[in-house]
Amino acid sequence: MIPLSVLDLSVVTTGTKPAAALRNSIDLARHVDGLGYVRYWLAEHHNLASVASPAPDVMIGQIAAVTKHIRVGSGGVMLPNHAPLVVAERFKMLEALFPGRIDLGLGRAPGTDGATAYALRSRLDRREGDDFLERLHELILWQTREFPSGHPYHNVVAMPDDTPLPPIWLLGSSDYSSELAAQIGMGFAFAHHFASHDAIDAMVYYRNRFQPSAWSASPRAILAVAVIAADTDDEAEKLAASFDLNRLRRDRGQYLPLPSVEEALAYPYTDSERASMRRNRSRLFVGSRATVQKTLQPLIDASKPDELMVITAVYDHEARKKSYSLLAEAFGLKAVG
């Protein structure tokens, strides 16, 4: 069976304040660590009432400290928001403290709105247009120490200097990221849960065009999917009502806390809204453990990921934990002590 991982946004609900959402992330990480999940990634978002954590590196350290087996990483650090040296230092520190358990996932989007992105970057040396490649190159140079003689950074060392950067993964929801990851020989994670680009196309392209590198001798591909599992299909559908209303609001630019099931079921949807919700369901897998496994399998077979990374956003924290437990059973994960 395919290995399973977790993508966590530390989702804020109408009944769970941001501080509690952060503590729930730590609790969920402990839970899936024992279930046999192999990776736990945390996202970077800013100025969103629905997401509690803007700093994945801080959460990575907290979660790695209270788990034993699972790898912990960023899904991801939005590189244009940060000086590459700062990213290198923080993730080398994490790797030094938790050797062999840290991942550095990188994204090229801001993870926020334009005004907030400007506030994040206003003291950085900003370039016109998309400077992701430039920042990625600089980040790599902090690892390789290949700044040319005479370069201003030639004698600057990213500490701790006896620790390498953890494995780097490029994140994406389009063909651009799959092409770049294949070309430079890094791991690739595709965000099926919100991408408009075809996941199968991106994953197959990456694997077929991968160029071995110092970072990886072979392709490493993760497919991130949104899943809600429960004991029965009907119960899972009920839990998914919160997702339906939340997604509808997001499409209107309303990034509100996740509503309760009761609020979502009582909402007076129009016919056009219901049609939009049905379209959005193409990005969500809902049902009992058997139903979810059955509906996911064709996508897994076609896209051939090395790992399936699951994001589950439901109103009730215990229901979220149970969803991950049911998935672990469906895909035959082996519990670890």
XYZ file of C-alpha atoms in Angstrom:
337
model
C 0.000 0.000 0.000
C 1.076 3.569 -0.631
C 2.573 5.523 2.302
C 0.379 8.245 3.799
C 1.310 11.705 5.064
C -0.477 14.745 6.484
C -0.781 18.326 5.264
C -2.040 20.594 8.046
C -3.228 24.196 7.763
C -4.070 24.549 11.481
C -7.626 25.334 10.422
C -9.576 27.821 12.527
C -13.282 27.091 12.986
C -16.137 29.197 14.328
C -15.802 27.178 17.541
C -12.000 26.914 17.679
C -9.864 30.010 18.149
C -6.423 30.229 16.481
C -4.462 29.347 19.625
C -6.565 26.223 20.106
C -6.128 25.349 16.415
C -2.350 25.374 16.894
C -2.640 23.060 19.883
C -4.915 20.798 17.843
C -2.155 20.526 15.230
C 0.258 19.276 17.862
C -2.342 16.788 19.110
C -3.049 15.543 15.583
C 0.660 15.122 14.901
C 1.034 12.900 17.972
C -1.978 10.907 16.812
C -0.789 10.212 13.264
C 2.771 9.559 14.463
C 1.431 6.506 16.265
C -0.710 5.432 13.300
C 2.271 5.042 10.981
C 1.991 8.163 8.815
C 5.419 9.011 7.412
C 5.347 12.806 7.049
C 3.633 15.838 8.622
C 3.804 19.119 6.726
C 2.609 22.563 7.765
C 1.635 25.372 5.418
C 2.440 29.087 5.419
C -0.485 31.488 5.063
C -0.850 35.084 6.229
C -3.790 37.335 7.065
C -6.338 34.520 6.735
C -8.948 34.142 9.462
C -9.229 30.456 8.532
C -5.549 29.516 9.051
C -3.789 29.858 12.409
C -0.144 29.331 11.478
C 1.874 31.825 9.387
C 5.213 30.321 10.496
C 5.704 26.637 9.614
C 9.279 26.594 10.888
C 8.068 27.408 14.409
C 5.419 24.680 14.277
C 7.895 22.175 12.826
C 10.108 22.496 15.883
C 7.178 22.131 18.275
C 5.795 19.062 16.504
C 9.139 17.343 15.980
C 9.798 17.724 19.716
C 6.647 15.804 20.726
C 6.732 13.060 18.060
C 9.099 10.136 17.610
C 8.996 8.715 14.117
C 7.279 11.001 11.629
C 9.183 13.405 9.375
C 8.099 17.021 9.873
C 8.368 19.780 7.313
C 6.964 22.757 5.476
C 4.260 22.459 2.901
C 5.565 24.944 2.372
C 7.745 27.941 3.049
C 6.717 30.639 0.560
C 10.228 31.519 -0.544
C 9.469 34.973 -2.044
C 8.427 36.111 1.459
C 11.818 35.373 3.027
C 15.506 36.093 2.646
C 17.061 32.777 1.490
C 19.730 33.030 4.201
C 17.036 33.129 6.894
C 15.381 30.025 5.438
C 18.745 28.242 5.277
C 19.616 29.101 8.872
C 16.256 28.090 10.318
C 16.047 24.775 8.502
C 19.669 23.896 9.196
C 18.888 24.511 12.871
C 15.847 22.254 12.687
C 17.878 19.563 10.939
C 20.577 19.841 13.613
C 18.029 19.427 16.400
C 16.043 16.648 14.700
C 18.496 14.968 12.304
C 16.917 12.981 9.491
C 13.373 14.070 10.312
C 13.004 17.488 8.645
C 11.775 18.438 5.146
C 11.994 21.803 3.399
C 9.062 22.247 1.035
C 9.164 25.464 -1.007
C 6.391 27.381 -2.733
C 6.506 30.334 -5.104
C 3.130 31.922 -4.270
C 2.780 34.575 -1.541
C 0.228 32.608 0.480
C -1.752 35.788 1.085
C -3.177 38.964 -0.452
C -1.176 41.698 -2.185
C -1.055 44.167 0.700
C 0.112 41.517 3.173
C 2.691 40.228 0.702
C 4.071 43.761 0.407
C 4.223 44.091 4.202
C 6.156 40.809 4.391
C 8.613 41.814 1.679
C 8.899 45.587 2.022
C 12.249 45.359 3.832
C 13.642 42.745 1.451
C 15.601 43.450 -1.718
C 12.627 43.015 -4.006
C 12.941 42.219 -7.689
C 10.409 43.054 -10.341
C 8.189 40.124 -11.294
C 8.643 36.515 -10.217
C 12.019 36.142 -8.470
C 11.461 32.594 -7.173
C 14.236 31.062 -9.296
C 16.718 33.684 -8.129
C 15.838 33.031 -4.492
C 15.974 29.264 -4.968
C 19.423 29.545 -6.532
C 20.650 31.638 -3.625
C 19.211 29.169 -1.096
C 21.087 26.340 -2.801
C 24.292 28.382 -2.720
C 24.018 28.729 1.060
C 24.275 24.935 1.114
C 26.961 24.413 -1.549
C 29.084 27.435 -0.559
C 29.790 28.146 -4.230
C 29.471 31.916 -4.142
C 32.309 33.124 -6.389
C 35.369 34.812 -4.971
C 34.636 38.492 -4.520
C 30.899 37.961 -4.096
C 29.494 39.854 -1.063
C 28.291 36.556 0.423
C 31.515 34.615 -0.194
C 32.589 34.764 3.456
C 29.106 34.526 4.984
C 28.279 31.163 6.524
C 24.783 29.846 7.227
C 24.951 28.346 10.711
C 25.062 25.682 11.992
C 27.718 25.003 9.374
C 28.172 21.324 10.278
C 24.565 20.526 9.306
C 23.177 20.286 5.753
C 19.867 21.616 4.577
C 17.131 18.999 4.861
C 15.701 17.478 1.654
C 14.136 20.144 -0.573
C 10.745 19.657 -2.226
C 9.167 21.992 -4.743
C 5.438 22.475 -4.306
C 3.073 23.220 -7.135
C -0.417 23.312 -8.562
C 0.517 23.879 -12.217
C 2.734 22.469 -14.931
C 5.456 25.060 -14.156
C 6.461 23.479 -10.845
C 6.483 19.933 -12.221
C 8.744 21.043 -15.088
C 11.112 22.914 -12.762
C 11.319 20.087 -10.212
C 12.085 17.589 -12.984
C 14.697 19.844 -14.573
C 16.713 20.516 -11.409
C 16.216 17.070 -9.865
C 14.307 17.830 -6.677
C 11.319 16.247 -5.001
C 7.891 17.400 -6.166
C 4.572 17.701 -4.334
C 1.400 18.477 -6.292
C -1.616 20.169 -4.645
C -4.565 18.316 -6.155
C -6.850 19.742 -3.437
C -6.908 23.209 -5.010
C -5.179 22.903 -8.396
C -6.939 23.659 -11.646
C -4.176 21.881 -13.603
C -4.552 18.127 -14.126
C -2.734 16.191 -11.403
C -2.058 13.172 -13.577
C -0.440 15.304 -16.272
C 1.814 17.084 -13.773
C 2.877 13.930 -11.949
C 3.555 11.890 -15.098
C 5.507 14.763 -16.681
C 7.668 15.096 -13.567
C 8.481 11.402 -13.414
C 9.175 11.052 -17.160
C 11.373 14.163 -17.419
C 13.226 13.901 -14.104
C 16.963 14.655 -14.270
C 19.086 13.044 -11.507
C 20.961 15.568 -9.392
C 22.960 16.000 -6.218
C 19.617 16.495 -4.478
C 18.010 13.264 -5.635
C 19.087 10.348 -7.808
C 15.491 9.449 -8.691
C 12.098 11.178 -8.777
C 10.219 11.603 -5.504
C 6.602 12.579 -5.996
C 3.908 13.379 -3.448
C 0.248 13.864 -4.331
C -1.692 16.024 -1.855
C -5.441 15.349 -1.708
C -8.370 16.497 0.444
C -10.204 13.675 2.206
C -13.026 13.397 4.728
C -13.627 9.885 6.062
C -16.140 8.656 8.646
C -17.744 5.373 9.691
C -20.413 5.682 7.005
C -20.834 7.537 3.725
C -23.751 9.495 5.180
C -21.751 10.616 8.210
C -18.837 11.704 6.019
C -21.192 13.649 3.748
C -22.543 15.462 6.789
C -19.044 16.408 7.934
C -18.258 17.635 4.404
C -21.056 20.208 4.564
C -18.649 22.535 6.386
C -16.176 22.194 3.516
C -18.871 22.925 0.941
C -19.903 26.225 2.523
C -16.327 27.241 3.320
C -15.203 26.603 -0.249
C -18.160 28.520 -1.632
C -17.192 31.504 0.505
C -13.525 31.252 -0.489
C -14.494 31.396 -4.154
C -16.056 34.779 -3.296
C -12.888 35.961 -1.541
C -14.290 35.326 1.959
C -11.613 33.450 3.924
C -13.673 32.896 7.055
C -13.255 30.338 9.845
C -14.638 26.902 8.999
C -18.375 26.867 9.806
C -20.083 24.186 11.851
C -22.025 21.378 10.202
C -25.233 22.842 11.605
C -24.560 26.260 10.077
C -23.661 24.720 6.737
C -26.765 22.522 6.599
C -29.016 25.468 7.486
C -27.532 27.791 4.850
C -30.084 28.798 2.152
C -28.168 27.737 -0.978
C -29.308 28.899 -4.404
C -29.322 26.559 -7.387
C -26.189 28.190 -8.794
C -24.422 27.817 -5.443
C -25.312 24.133 -5.300
C -23.930 23.702 -8.816
C -20.687 25.392 -7.745
C -20.472 23.115 -4.712
C -20.841 20.046 -6.908
C -17.970 21.252 -9.101
C -15.787 21.851 -6.045
C -16.390 18.285 -4.902
C -14.099 17.105 -7.695
C -11.238 18.126 -5.395
C -12.580 16.303 -2.322
C -12.851 12.584 -1.514
C -15.676 11.833 0.921
C -17.034 8.617 2.425
C -16.401 5.588 4.573
C -12.904 4.149 4.612
C -13.857 1.669 1.888
C -15.492 4.334 -0.268
C -12.560 6.734 0.048
C -10.005 4.048 -0.731
C -12.016 2.945 -3.771
C -12.436 6.470 -5.168
C -8.813 7.442 -4.549
C -7.301 4.337 -6.130
C -7.843 5.303 -9.811
C -6.099 8.641 -9.233
C -3.253 6.882 -7.431
C -2.895 4.319 -10.214
C -2.855 6.982 -12.935
C -0.586 9.556 -11.279
C 1.748 7.038 -9.599
C 2.823 9.096 -6.565
C 5.369 7.695 -4.152
C 3.247 9.016 -1.312
C -0.249 10.333 -0.676
C -0.451 13.459 1.490
C -3.867 14.056 3.032
C -5.464 17.282 4.189
C -8.632 16.891 6.236
C -10.501 20.022 7.284
C -13.592 19.296 9.381
C -15.231 21.267 12.152
C -14.761 18.756 14.973
C -11.179 17.945 15.958
C -11.992 14.413 17.142
C -13.759 13.727 13.840
C -10.618 14.878 12.035
C -8.462 12.508 14.063
C -10.876 9.659 13.351
C -10.774 10.419 9.623
C -7.015 9.921 9.648
C -7.428 6.723 11.694
C -9.885 5.312 9.164
C -7.554 6.165 6.292
C -4.699 4.421 8.080
C -6.867 1.293 8.294
C -8.025 1.564 4.672
C -4.450 1.787 3.354
C -2.972 -0.773 5.746
C -0.643 1.431 7.739
C 1.206 -0.287 10.567
C 0.934 1.407 13.955
C 4.223 2.284 15.660
C 4.982 2.597 19.338
